[in-house]
């Protein structure tokens, strides 16, 4: 029976990494590796490194960790670098002798650029940058991909509001995170939902609120908000014959000046709910309650359902025409579409809404699996590769260039990220930097110390909040 400690950093790696320390050339001293998103449909919004450093690299490795790792790794059929890990504990008090530099969190760069670079600071530990690849790459690719997808969606919604609404003031509340139950783990929710909050201020993932406080200094500030909302169980508990009473109870419980609440309305017949309950039996209550009813369809083909729902609500409640020439429902009734939302479907729904003459301000979106779970490392082709090694005092470039897939060609040398004369962000060799160029990569972690501790507010500003 093995002791189980998921926070043992030695075990937070791929099995094959345990044998790599004897595979490098004799005389190896330093290894420099970098992380990039090699491709994809989205610009990179960098996020998550600070959380990883605080959670995993700020606690030293101990001799107990080494003993546990040795038992498991050797039983697993692999070699174990006990002397190397013991030396790390004895010489560096268990903290990793690494330099990690990265772009500022919330920074936006095109794909195929270095966003993070790591090198060992002690030549005895040339094997360490590669050993932490598994944990470090995972810590960056997932929250950065979610932040990038979320940012892309924000751009779609912003364009729609600028085209069809009097203003875009409500933008940060137009894409709500519904992804908590569909994520693969609690930590995934914390990281992914927090990454979404780089761009928006609406979430139903309370783990993100804890994460913002734990990792990004939002102890006294609330980074996101939600509203009271119904689910099918609270509506169907009243029975089909009690649906009107269920809806009326929502108005009673949550209506009021300045308040908003959401009611899922497709338990039986969405069109009946709009035409005969909200738009007839409870119409005066909705009009006079002082707040905003947000009707939530939750089934059917989204583009068709959203358009028809808007058209039926327009018949029952009327519309005004804004300065852009688009129809707007009264302030007391809106729609939220939270079923079937992805970066691709979002744009299609908005196009249908605008084509029907309705402003995008009539609708808010909820995104669940498409935001937190339907992403993987290949979504943006993330990779961490070694690009330079120092052997016997001499640095040399190293790279891969497989003849069977040139898209997997890796970069060479110790790298830097700069803006060229045209303001375009590009990756260059650090040795080629000139005196007028600033390296956008900055030291974040050196030898166990976190050097930059940003709060979420600053990160949001960088991302164009």
Tab-separated table of C-alpha atoms in Angstrom:
chain	number	residue	atom	x	y	z
A	1	UNK	CA	0.000	0.000	0.000
A	2	UNK	CA	1.485	3.337	-1.078
A	3	UNK	CA	1.111	6.614	0.724
A	4	UNK	CA	-0.971	8.905	-1.461
A	5	UNK	CA	0.049	12.543	-1.819
A	6	UNK	CA	-1.164	14.269	-4.957
A	7	UNK	CA	0.878	17.338	-4.034
A	8	UNK	CA	4.185	15.458	-4.336
A	9	UNK	CA	5.771	17.415	-7.187
A	10	UNK	CA	8.138	14.548	-8.037
A	11	UNK	CA	5.104	12.448	-8.939
A	12	UNK	CA	3.449	15.279	-10.852
A	13	UNK	CA	5.059	14.223	-14.113
A	14	UNK	CA	4.908	11.625	-16.856
A	15	UNK	CA	6.477	8.295	-16.003
A	16	UNK	CA	9.053	8.462	-18.780
A	17	UNK	CA	10.490	11.692	-17.365
A	18	UNK	CA	12.037	9.755	-14.483
A	19	UNK	CA	14.667	8.224	-16.772
A	20	UNK	CA	15.616	11.342	-18.720
A	21	UNK	CA	18.313	12.560	-16.341
A	22	UNK	CA	20.746	9.948	-17.716
A	23	UNK	CA	19.784	10.546	-21.355
A	24	UNK	CA	21.348	13.998	-21.842
A	25	UNK	CA	24.929	14.336	-23.161
A	26	UNK	CA	27.860	14.281	-20.755
A	27	UNK	CA	28.740	17.803	-19.690
A	28	UNK	CA	25.165	19.080	-19.833
A	29	UNK	CA	24.751	22.128	-17.597
A	30	UNK	CA	21.703	24.164	-18.571
A	31	UNK	CA	18.568	23.393	-20.558
A	32	UNK	CA	16.246	26.096	-21.862
A	33	UNK	CA	12.682	25.187	-22.845
A	34	UNK	CA	9.765	27.292	-24.009
A	35	UNK	CA	5.969	27.051	-24.228
A	36	UNK	CA	3.834	28.202	-27.149
A	37	UNK	CA	0.437	27.688	-28.733
A	38	UNK	CA	1.422	26.561	-32.198
A	39	UNK	CA	-1.906	27.275	-33.901
A	40	UNK	CA	-5.668	27.514	-33.630
A	41	UNK	CA	-8.472	29.984	-34.236
A	42	UNK	CA	-7.848	32.270	-31.280
A	43	UNK	CA	-5.217	34.721	-30.137
A	44	UNK	CA	-3.520	33.638	-26.922
A	45	UNK	CA	-4.710	35.212	-23.673
A	46	UNK	CA	-2.007	34.102	-21.253
A	47	UNK	CA	-3.257	33.068	-17.817
A	48	UNK	CA	-2.698	30.641	-14.964
A	49	UNK	CA	1.054	30.565	-14.279
A	50	UNK	CA	0.777	32.524	-11.032
A	51	UNK	CA	-1.835	30.118	-9.711
A	52	UNK	CA	0.436	27.153	-10.457
A	53	UNK	CA	3.467	28.724	-8.815
A	54	UNK	CA	1.527	29.582	-5.674
A	55	UNK	CA	-0.170	26.206	-5.441
A	56	UNK	CA	2.705	23.898	-6.373
A	57	UNK	CA	6.124	25.594	-6.547
A	58	UNK	CA	5.932	27.580	-3.319
A	59	UNK	CA	6.070	24.466	-1.164
A	60	UNK	CA	9.490	22.800	-0.922
A	61	UNK	CA	10.124	19.179	-1.782
A	62	UNK	CA	10.997	17.101	1.284
A	63	UNK	CA	12.887	13.911	1.993
A	64	UNK	CA	9.520	12.309	2.706
A	65	UNK	CA	8.438	13.223	-0.829
A	66	UNK	CA	11.601	11.604	-2.163
A	67	UNK	CA	11.038	8.410	-0.188
A	68	UNK	CA	7.455	8.159	-1.365
A	69	UNK	CA	8.380	8.860	-4.983
A	70	UNK	CA	11.180	6.307	-4.970
A	71	UNK	CA	8.897	3.574	-3.672
A	72	UNK	CA	6.239	4.241	-6.278
A	73	UNK	CA	8.528	4.884	-9.255
A	74	UNK	CA	10.716	1.840	-8.729
A	75	UNK	CA	7.703	-0.400	-8.200
A	76	UNK	CA	6.348	1.146	-11.408
A	77	UNK	CA	9.336	-0.331	-13.228
A	78	UNK	CA	11.448	2.791	-13.693
A	79	UNK	CA	14.788	4.221	-12.611
A	80	UNK	CA	14.788	6.959	-9.963
A	81	UNK	CA	17.171	9.888	-9.578
A	82	UNK	CA	17.341	9.754	-5.785
A	83	UNK	CA	20.728	11.443	-5.573
A	84	UNK	CA	19.522	14.334	-7.721
A	85	UNK	CA	16.398	14.973	-5.683
A	86	UNK	CA	18.274	14.645	-2.375
A	87	UNK	CA	20.825	17.136	-3.644
A	88	UNK	CA	17.976	19.518	-4.522
A	89	UNK	CA	16.597	19.291	-0.988
A	90	UNK	CA	19.979	19.630	0.700
A	91	UNK	CA	21.380	22.383	-1.548
A	92	UNK	CA	18.227	24.407	-2.310
A	93	UNK	CA	16.043	23.572	0.673
A	94	UNK	CA	13.650	21.719	-1.596
A	95	UNK	CA	12.862	24.687	-3.872
A	96	UNK	CA	13.373	24.289	-7.589
A	97	UNK	CA	16.517	25.985	-8.956
A	98	UNK	CA	14.690	27.332	-11.987
A	99	UNK	CA	14.119	30.629	-13.721
A	100	UNK	CA	10.653	30.897	-15.245
A	101	UNK	CA	9.949	33.919	-17.383
A	102	UNK	CA	6.673	34.660	-19.122
A	103	UNK	CA	4.556	37.351	-20.669
A	104	UNK	CA	2.301	39.253	-18.299
A	105	UNK	CA	-0.894	37.397	-17.440
A	106	UNK	CA	-3.804	38.822	-19.390
A	107	UNK	CA	-1.395	39.704	-22.198
A	108	UNK	CA	-2.645	38.880	-25.686
A	109	UNK	CA	-0.320	37.600	-28.400
A	110	UNK	CA	-0.775	35.811	-31.726
A	111	UNK	CA	-0.271	32.061	-31.804
A	112	UNK	CA	3.151	30.636	-32.645
A	113	UNK	CA	4.923	32.876	-30.155
A	114	UNK	CA	6.800	32.019	-26.987
A	115	UNK	CA	4.738	32.871	-23.907
A	116	UNK	CA	6.839	31.169	-21.228
A	117	UNK	CA	10.452	30.033	-20.945
A	118	UNK	CA	12.192	28.011	-18.261
A	119	UNK	CA	15.858	27.287	-17.573
A	120	UNK	CA	17.700	25.788	-14.613
A	121	UNK	CA	19.855	28.149	-12.553
A	122	UNK	CA	22.164	25.482	-11.137
A	123	UNK	CA	24.128	23.293	-13.606
A	124	UNK	CA	23.659	20.229	-11.405
A	125	UNK	CA	19.968	20.275	-12.356
A	126	UNK	CA	20.105	20.369	-16.167
A	127	UNK	CA	17.376	17.687	-16.154
A	128	UNK	CA	14.848	19.726	-14.159
A	129	UNK	CA	13.308	22.013	-16.856
A	130	UNK	CA	12.201	18.972	-18.819
A	131	UNK	CA	11.008	17.139	-15.719
A	132	UNK	CA	8.414	19.775	-14.877
A	133	UNK	CA	7.081	19.961	-18.447
A	134	UNK	CA	4.009	17.874	-17.659
A	135	UNK	CA	2.865	20.013	-14.744
A	136	UNK	CA	3.926	23.392	-16.139
A	137	UNK	CA	2.459	22.922	-19.615
A	138	UNK	CA	-0.832	21.668	-18.186
A	139	UNK	CA	-0.922	24.603	-15.765
A	140	UNK	CA	-0.681	27.010	-18.700
A	141	UNK	CA	-2.499	25.418	-21.633
A	142	UNK	CA	-5.830	24.857	-19.896
A	143	UNK	CA	-6.551	28.248	-18.289
A	144	UNK	CA	-4.937	30.073	-21.213
A	145	UNK	CA	-7.125	28.207	-23.694
A	146	UNK	CA	-10.282	28.954	-21.703
A	147	UNK	CA	-9.283	32.616	-21.418
A	148	UNK	CA	-8.583	32.694	-25.163
A	149	UNK	CA	-11.929	31.103	-26.087
A	150	UNK	CA	-13.753	33.442	-23.703
A	151	UNK	CA	-11.952	36.464	-25.166
A	152	UNK	CA	-12.858	35.374	-28.696
A	153	UNK	CA	-16.521	35.114	-27.686
A	154	UNK	CA	-16.305	38.532	-26.073
A	155	UNK	CA	-15.181	39.971	-29.381
A	156	UNK	CA	-18.190	38.457	-31.169
A	157	UNK	CA	-20.590	39.889	-28.604
A	158	UNK	CA	-18.843	43.273	-28.557
A	159	UNK	CA	-19.133	43.579	-32.329
A	160	UNK	CA	-22.836	42.707	-32.137
A	161	UNK	CA	-23.520	45.264	-29.415
A	162	UNK	CA	-21.591	47.984	-31.224
A	163	UNK	CA	-23.622	47.265	-34.343
A	164	UNK	CA	-27.071	46.900	-32.792
A	165	UNK	CA	-27.180	48.520	-29.331
A	166	UNK	CA	-27.009	52.095	-28.101
A	167	UNK	CA	-23.960	51.129	-26.028
A	168	UNK	CA	-21.886	48.126	-24.996
A	169	UNK	CA	-21.851	48.892	-21.269
A	170	UNK	CA	-23.341	45.496	-20.409
A	171	UNK	CA	-20.697	43.528	-22.326
A	172	UNK	CA	-18.979	41.978	-19.301
A	173	UNK	CA	-22.256	40.365	-18.247
A	174	UNK	CA	-23.249	38.969	-21.644
A	175	UNK	CA	-21.528	35.550	-21.353
A	176	UNK	CA	-22.253	33.714	-18.117
A	177	UNK	CA	-20.250	30.669	-17.006
A	178	UNK	CA	-22.515	27.599	-16.666
A	179	UNK	CA	-19.641	25.091	-16.767
A	180	UNK	CA	-19.075	23.938	-13.194
A	181	UNK	CA	-20.957	20.644	-13.328
A	182	UNK	CA	-19.513	19.682	-16.691
A	183	UNK	CA	-15.850	20.237	-15.865
A	184	UNK	CA	-13.538	17.311	-15.232
A	185	UNK	CA	-12.585	18.274	-11.680
A	186	UNK	CA	-13.017	20.897	-8.990
A	187	UNK	CA	-9.582	22.334	-9.749
A	188	UNK	CA	-10.488	22.535	-13.432
A	189	UNK	CA	-13.545	24.582	-12.474
A	190	UNK	CA	-11.452	26.867	-10.280
A	191	UNK	CA	-8.862	27.497	-12.996
A	192	UNK	CA	-11.132	27.509	-16.026
A	193	UNK	CA	-13.921	29.581	-14.531
A	194	UNK	CA	-11.377	32.049	-13.181
A	195	UNK	CA	-9.838	32.269	-16.653
A	196	UNK	CA	-13.277	33.217	-18.004
A	197	UNK	CA	-13.394	36.027	-15.440
A	198	UNK	CA	-10.390	37.628	-17.120
A	199	UNK	CA	-12.945	38.717	-19.734
A	200	UNK	CA	-16.382	38.639	-18.081
A	201	UNK	CA	-18.023	39.235	-14.698
A	202	UNK	CA	-20.763	36.614	-14.726
A	203	UNK	CA	-20.403	33.099	-13.349
A	204	UNK	CA	-22.276	30.363	-11.553
A	205	UNK	CA	-18.988	28.656	-10.629
A	206	UNK	CA	-18.363	29.617	-7.023
A	207	UNK	CA	-14.997	27.832	-7.115
A	208	UNK	CA	-13.784	30.718	-9.295
A	209	UNK	CA	-14.510	33.172	-6.495
A	210	UNK	CA	-12.381	31.139	-4.088
A	211	UNK	CA	-9.638	30.829	-6.702
A	212	UNK	CA	-9.590	34.581	-7.310
A	213	UNK	CA	-8.982	35.140	-3.618
A	214	UNK	CA	-6.493	32.287	-3.240
A	215	UNK	CA	-4.312	33.002	-6.247
A	216	UNK	CA	-5.020	36.524	-7.544
A	217	UNK	CA	-5.441	38.818	-4.528
A	218	UNK	CA	-9.202	39.339	-4.823
A	219	UNK	CA	-9.713	38.846	-1.076
A	220	UNK	CA	-11.851	41.935	-0.500
A	221	UNK	CA	-13.342	42.365	-3.968
A	222	UNK	CA	-16.089	40.322	-5.612
A	223	UNK	CA	-14.856	39.433	-9.115
A	224	UNK	CA	-18.157	38.131	-10.516
A	225	UNK	CA	-21.882	38.065	-9.958
A	226	UNK	CA	-24.967	35.954	-10.542
A	227	UNK	CA	-28.736	36.229	-10.109
A	228	UNK	CA	-31.432	33.959	-8.619
A	229	UNK	CA	-32.486	31.404	-11.212
A	230	UNK	CA	-34.887	28.495	-11.533
A	231	UNK	CA	-34.007	24.983	-12.590
A	232	UNK	CA	-36.329	22.329	-13.949
A	233	UNK	CA	-36.763	20.642	-10.571
A	234	UNK	CA	-38.078	23.816	-8.952
A	235	UNK	CA	-40.514	24.324	-11.820
A	236	UNK	CA	-41.692	20.759	-12.441
A	237	UNK	CA	-42.220	20.219	-8.702
A	238	UNK	CA	-45.389	22.280	-9.163
A	239	UNK	CA	-46.605	19.942	-11.917
A	240	UNK	CA	-47.746	20.861	-15.414
A	241	UNK	CA	-50.971	22.276	-14.030
A	242	UNK	CA	-49.028	24.401	-11.551
A	243	UNK	CA	-46.602	26.022	-13.993
A	244	UNK	CA	-48.321	29.405	-13.793
A	245	UNK	CA	-48.164	29.287	-10.009
A	246	UNK	CA	-44.472	28.310	-10.185
A	247	UNK	CA	-43.731	31.307	-12.405
A	248	UNK	CA	-45.784	33.616	-10.183
A	249	UNK	CA	-43.805	32.428	-7.176
A	250	UNK	CA	-40.582	33.465	-8.898
A	251	UNK	CA	-41.944	36.984	-9.337
A	252	UNK	CA	-43.033	37.048	-5.702
A	253	UNK	CA	-39.709	35.783	-4.386
A	254	UNK	CA	-37.289	37.685	-6.589
A	255	UNK	CA	-39.070	40.581	-8.301
A	256	UNK	CA	-38.412	44.155	-7.274
A	257	UNK	CA	-36.810	47.375	-8.361
A	258	UNK	CA	-33.316	46.860	-9.707
A	259	UNK	CA	-33.507	43.074	-9.340
A	260	UNK	CA	-33.172	40.389	-11.999
A	261	UNK	CA	-33.969	36.689	-11.980
A	262	UNK	CA	-33.991	33.889	-14.533
A	263	UNK	CA	-36.729	31.320	-15.113
A	264	UNK	CA	-36.268	28.208	-17.232
A	265	UNK	CA	-39.485	28.082	-19.233
A	266	UNK	CA	-39.329	25.011	-21.470
A	267	UNK	CA	-40.326	22.340	-18.934
A	268	UNK	CA	-43.372	21.524	-21.075
A	269	UNK	CA	-44.171	24.034	-23.817
A	270	UNK	CA	-41.967	27.090	-24.204
A	271	UNK	CA	-44.354	28.759	-26.606
A	272	UNK	CA	-47.271	28.341	-24.221
A	273	UNK	CA	-45.112	29.723	-21.436
A	274	UNK	CA	-44.297	32.840	-23.473
A	275	UNK	CA	-47.675	33.402	-25.106
A	276	UNK	CA	-50.117	32.432	-22.375
A	277	UNK	CA	-48.311	32.576	-19.048
A	278	UNK	CA	-45.615	35.274	-19.184
A	279	UNK	CA	-47.350	37.185	-21.967
A	280	UNK	CA	-50.913	36.894	-20.696
A	281	UNK	CA	-51.716	35.522	-17.223
A	282	UNK	CA	-48.664	37.124	-15.583
A	283	UNK	CA	-48.111	39.967	-18.035
A	284	UNK	CA	-49.123	42.781	-15.697
A	285	UNK	CA	-47.096	41.284	-12.847
A	286	UNK	CA	-44.026	41.160	-15.083
A	287	UNK	CA	-44.549	44.730	-16.247
A	288	UNK	CA	-45.105	46.136	-12.767
A	289	UNK	CA	-42.644	44.160	-10.627
A	290	UNK	CA	-39.860	46.721	-11.095
A	291	UNK	CA	-37.089	44.298	-12.053
A	292	UNK	CA	-36.093	42.140	-15.019
A	293	UNK	CA	-37.424	38.691	-15.892
A	294	UNK	CA	-34.874	36.691	-17.878
A	295	UNK	CA	-36.590	33.837	-19.705
A	296	UNK	CA	-34.399	30.800	-20.354
A	297	UNK	CA	-35.122	28.385	-23.193
A	298	UNK	CA	-33.167	25.171	-22.648
A	299	UNK	CA	-33.913	22.871	-25.583
A	300	UNK	CA	-34.296	22.846	-29.323
A	301	UNK	CA	-32.139	24.256	-32.107
A	302	UNK	CA	-30.769	27.472	-30.569
A	303	UNK	CA	-30.957	29.783	-33.590
A	304	UNK	CA	-34.584	28.884	-34.290
A	305	UNK	CA	-35.658	28.893	-30.636
A	306	UNK	CA	-34.051	32.232	-29.803
A	307	UNK	CA	-35.481	33.991	-32.839
A	308	UNK	CA	-38.988	32.670	-32.293
A	309	UNK	CA	-38.850	33.465	-28.583
A	310	UNK	CA	-37.883	37.065	-29.338
A	311	UNK	CA	-40.603	37.400	-31.942
A	312	UNK	CA	-43.274	36.017	-29.608
A	313	UNK	CA	-42.126	38.247	-26.753
A	314	UNK	CA	-42.233	41.223	-29.101
A	315	UNK	CA	-45.859	40.450	-29.929
A	316	UNK	CA	-46.806	40.185	-26.256
A	317	UNK	CA	-44.725	42.964	-24.730
A	318	UNK	CA	-43.921	45.235	-27.651
A	319	UNK	CA	-40.562	46.744	-28.627
A	320	UNK	CA	-38.923	50.083	-29.162
A	321	UNK	CA	-36.378	50.911	-31.860
A	322	UNK	CA	-32.981	52.116	-30.681
A	323	UNK	CA	-30.589	54.585	-32.276
A	324	UNK	CA	-29.052	51.820	-34.402
A	325	UNK	CA	-32.448	50.877	-35.836
A	326	UNK	CA	-32.847	47.583	-33.972
A	327	UNK	CA	-35.799	46.393	-31.901
A	328	UNK	CA	-35.448	46.253	-28.108
A	329	UNK	CA	-37.809	44.517	-25.696
A	330	UNK	CA	-38.949	46.437	-22.604
A	331	UNK	CA	-36.307	46.515	-19.871
A	332	UNK	CA	-38.345	44.154	-17.708
A	333	UNK	CA	-37.995	41.126	-20.014
A	334	UNK	CA	-34.931	39.526	-21.607
A	335	UNK	CA	-33.708	36.098	-22.794
A	336	UNK	CA	-30.716	33.994	-21.764
A	337	UNK	CA	-29.669	31.139	-24.046
A	338	UNK	CA	-27.534	28.642	-22.178
A	339	UNK	CA	-28.051	25.471	-24.190
A	340	UNK	CA	-25.741	24.513	-27.049
A	341	UNK	CA	-23.440	27.516	-26.798
A	342	UNK	CA	-19.967	27.296	-28.309
A	343	UNK	CA	-17.683	29.843	-29.978
A	344	UNK	CA	-19.153	28.725	-33.300
A	345	UNK	CA	-22.860	28.642	-32.385
A	346	UNK	CA	-22.640	31.975	-30.561
A	347	UNK	CA	-21.957	33.892	-33.737
A	348	UNK	CA	-24.651	32.044	-35.654
A	349	UNK	CA	-27.295	32.852	-33.031
A	350	UNK	CA	-26.308	36.504	-32.963
A	351	UNK	CA	-26.463	36.699	-36.761
A	352	UNK	CA	-30.008	35.310	-36.716
A	353	UNK	CA	-31.038	37.737	-33.956
A	354	UNK	CA	-29.694	40.748	-35.857
A	355	UNK	CA	-31.095	39.538	-39.176
A	356	UNK	CA	-34.524	39.421	-37.506
A	357	UNK	CA	-34.099	43.087	-36.594
A	358	UNK	CA	-33.493	42.580	-32.868
A	359	UNK	CA	-30.657	44.200	-30.937
A	360	UNK	CA	-28.098	41.945	-29.296
A	361	UNK	CA	-28.940	43.675	-26.016
A	362	UNK	CA	-32.076	41.507	-25.824
A	363	UNK	CA	-30.072	38.361	-25.143
A	364	UNK	CA	-27.447	37.043	-22.768
A	365	UNK	CA	-25.640	33.737	-23.171
A	366	UNK	CA	-24.669	30.970	-20.785
A	367	UNK	CA	-21.777	28.709	-21.763
A	368	UNK	CA	-20.930	25.450	-20.008
A	369	UNK	CA	-19.098	22.558	-21.626
A	370	UNK	CA	-18.117	24.690	-24.602
A	371	UNK	CA	-16.234	26.972	-22.245
A	372	UNK	CA	-14.602	24.705	-19.666
A	373	UNK	CA	-14.634	21.178	-21.046
A	374	UNK	CA	-14.725	21.112	-24.833
A	375	UNK	CA	-11.122	22.285	-25.049
A	376	UNK	CA	-7.937	20.256	-25.009
A	377	UNK	CA	-4.249	20.772	-25.604
A	378	UNK	CA	-4.796	20.435	-29.345
A	379	UNK	CA	-7.381	23.229	-29.449
A	380	UNK	CA	-4.465	25.638	-29.762
A	381	UNK	CA	-1.736	23.019	-30.297
A	382	UNK	CA	0.122	23.829	-27.084
A	383	UNK	CA	3.629	22.458	-26.653
A	384	UNK	CA	6.700	22.817	-24.470
A	385	UNK	CA	9.993	22.108	-26.223
A	386	UNK	CA	13.675	22.359	-25.383
A	387	UNK	CA	15.336	24.918	-27.636
A	388	UNK	CA	18.869	25.368	-26.265
A	389	UNK	CA	21.356	23.455	-24.144
A	390	UNK	CA	24.667	24.426	-22.571
A	391	UNK	CA	27.265	21.654	-22.660
A	392	UNK	CA	30.690	22.220	-21.135
A	393	UNK	CA	30.175	25.977	-21.100
A	394	UNK	CA	28.892	26.350	-24.651
A	395	UNK	CA	25.284	27.070	-25.611
A	396	UNK	CA	23.876	25.460	-28.724
A	397	UNK	CA	20.470	25.523	-30.380
A	398	UNK	CA	18.389	22.368	-30.360
A	399	UNK	CA	15.101	21.721	-32.119
A	400	UNK	CA	12.838	19.159	-33.774
A	401	UNK	CA	11.846	19.258	-37.441
A	402	UNK	CA	9.967	16.050	-38.313
A	403	UNK	CA	9.783	15.410	-42.040
A	404	UNK	CA	6.345	13.875	-41.528
A	405	UNK	CA	4.853	17.008	-39.924
A	406	UNK	CA	6.479	20.385	-40.464
A	407	UNK	CA	3.754	21.986	-38.318
A	408	UNK	CA	5.541	20.436	-35.349
A	409	UNK	CA	8.852	22.147	-36.143
A	410	UNK	CA	10.097	23.711	-32.929
A	411	UNK	CA	11.913	26.958	-32.298
A	412	UNK	CA	15.683	27.239	-31.844
A	413	UNK	CA	17.758	28.962	-29.198
A	414	UNK	CA	17.070	30.998	-26.088
A	415	UNK	CA	14.090	33.106	-26.980
A	416	UNK	CA	12.627	36.539	-26.409
A	417	UNK	CA	9.310	38.145	-27.282
A	418	UNK	CA	9.338	41.636	-28.771
A	419	UNK	CA	7.310	44.118	-30.758
A	420	UNK	CA	8.795	44.802	-34.164
A	421	UNK	CA	8.932	48.211	-35.845
A	422	UNK	CA	5.314	47.806	-36.959
A	423	UNK	CA	4.100	46.965	-33.463
A	424	UNK	CA	3.634	43.278	-34.254
A	425	UNK	CA	4.510	40.853	-31.475
A	426	UNK	CA	7.086	38.344	-32.653
A	427	UNK	CA	9.506	35.767	-31.249
A	428	UNK	CA	13.247	36.294	-31.722
A	429	UNK	CA	16.419	34.808	-30.342
A	430	UNK	CA	17.448	36.482	-27.112
A	431	UNK	CA	20.966	36.916	-28.495
A	432	UNK	CA	19.524	39.001	-31.350
A	433	UNK	CA	17.799	41.567	-29.118
A	434	UNK	CA	18.921	45.096	-29.815
A	435	UNK	CA	19.136	47.931	-27.319
A	436	UNK	CA	15.830	49.421	-28.479
A	437	UNK	CA	13.817	46.259	-27.996
A	438	UNK	CA	12.164	45.306	-24.725
A	439	UNK	CA	11.762	41.618	-23.990
A	440	UNK	CA	8.088	41.038	-23.147
A	441	UNK	CA	9.098	37.921	-21.228
A	442	UNK	CA	9.737	38.842	-17.597
A	443	UNK	CA	11.032	36.863	-14.653
A	444	UNK	CA	8.133	35.430	-12.664
A	445	UNK	CA	9.824	32.726	-10.589
A	446	UNK	CA	13.459	32.325	-9.631
A	447	UNK	CA	14.834	29.717	-7.221
A	448	UNK	CA	11.664	29.244	-5.206
A	449	UNK	CA	10.527	32.868	-5.163
A	450	UNK	CA	7.467	34.305	-6.896
A	451	UNK	CA	8.641	37.669	-8.214
A	452	UNK	CA	5.364	38.994	-9.631
A	453	UNK	CA	2.049	38.747	-7.819
A	454	UNK	CA	-0.640	40.361	-9.964
A	455	UNK	CA	-4.243	40.803	-8.947
A	456	UNK	CA	-7.116	39.950	-11.252
A	457	UNK	CA	-8.006	43.606	-11.809
A	458	UNK	CA	-4.630	44.332	-13.415
A	459	UNK	CA	-4.850	41.167	-15.506
A	460	UNK	CA	-8.302	42.159	-16.732
A	461	UNK	CA	-7.013	45.564	-17.787
A	462	UNK	CA	-4.274	43.956	-19.872
A	463	UNK	CA	-6.885	41.769	-21.580
A	464	UNK	CA	-8.884	44.830	-22.622
A	465	UNK	CA	-11.484	44.832	-19.863
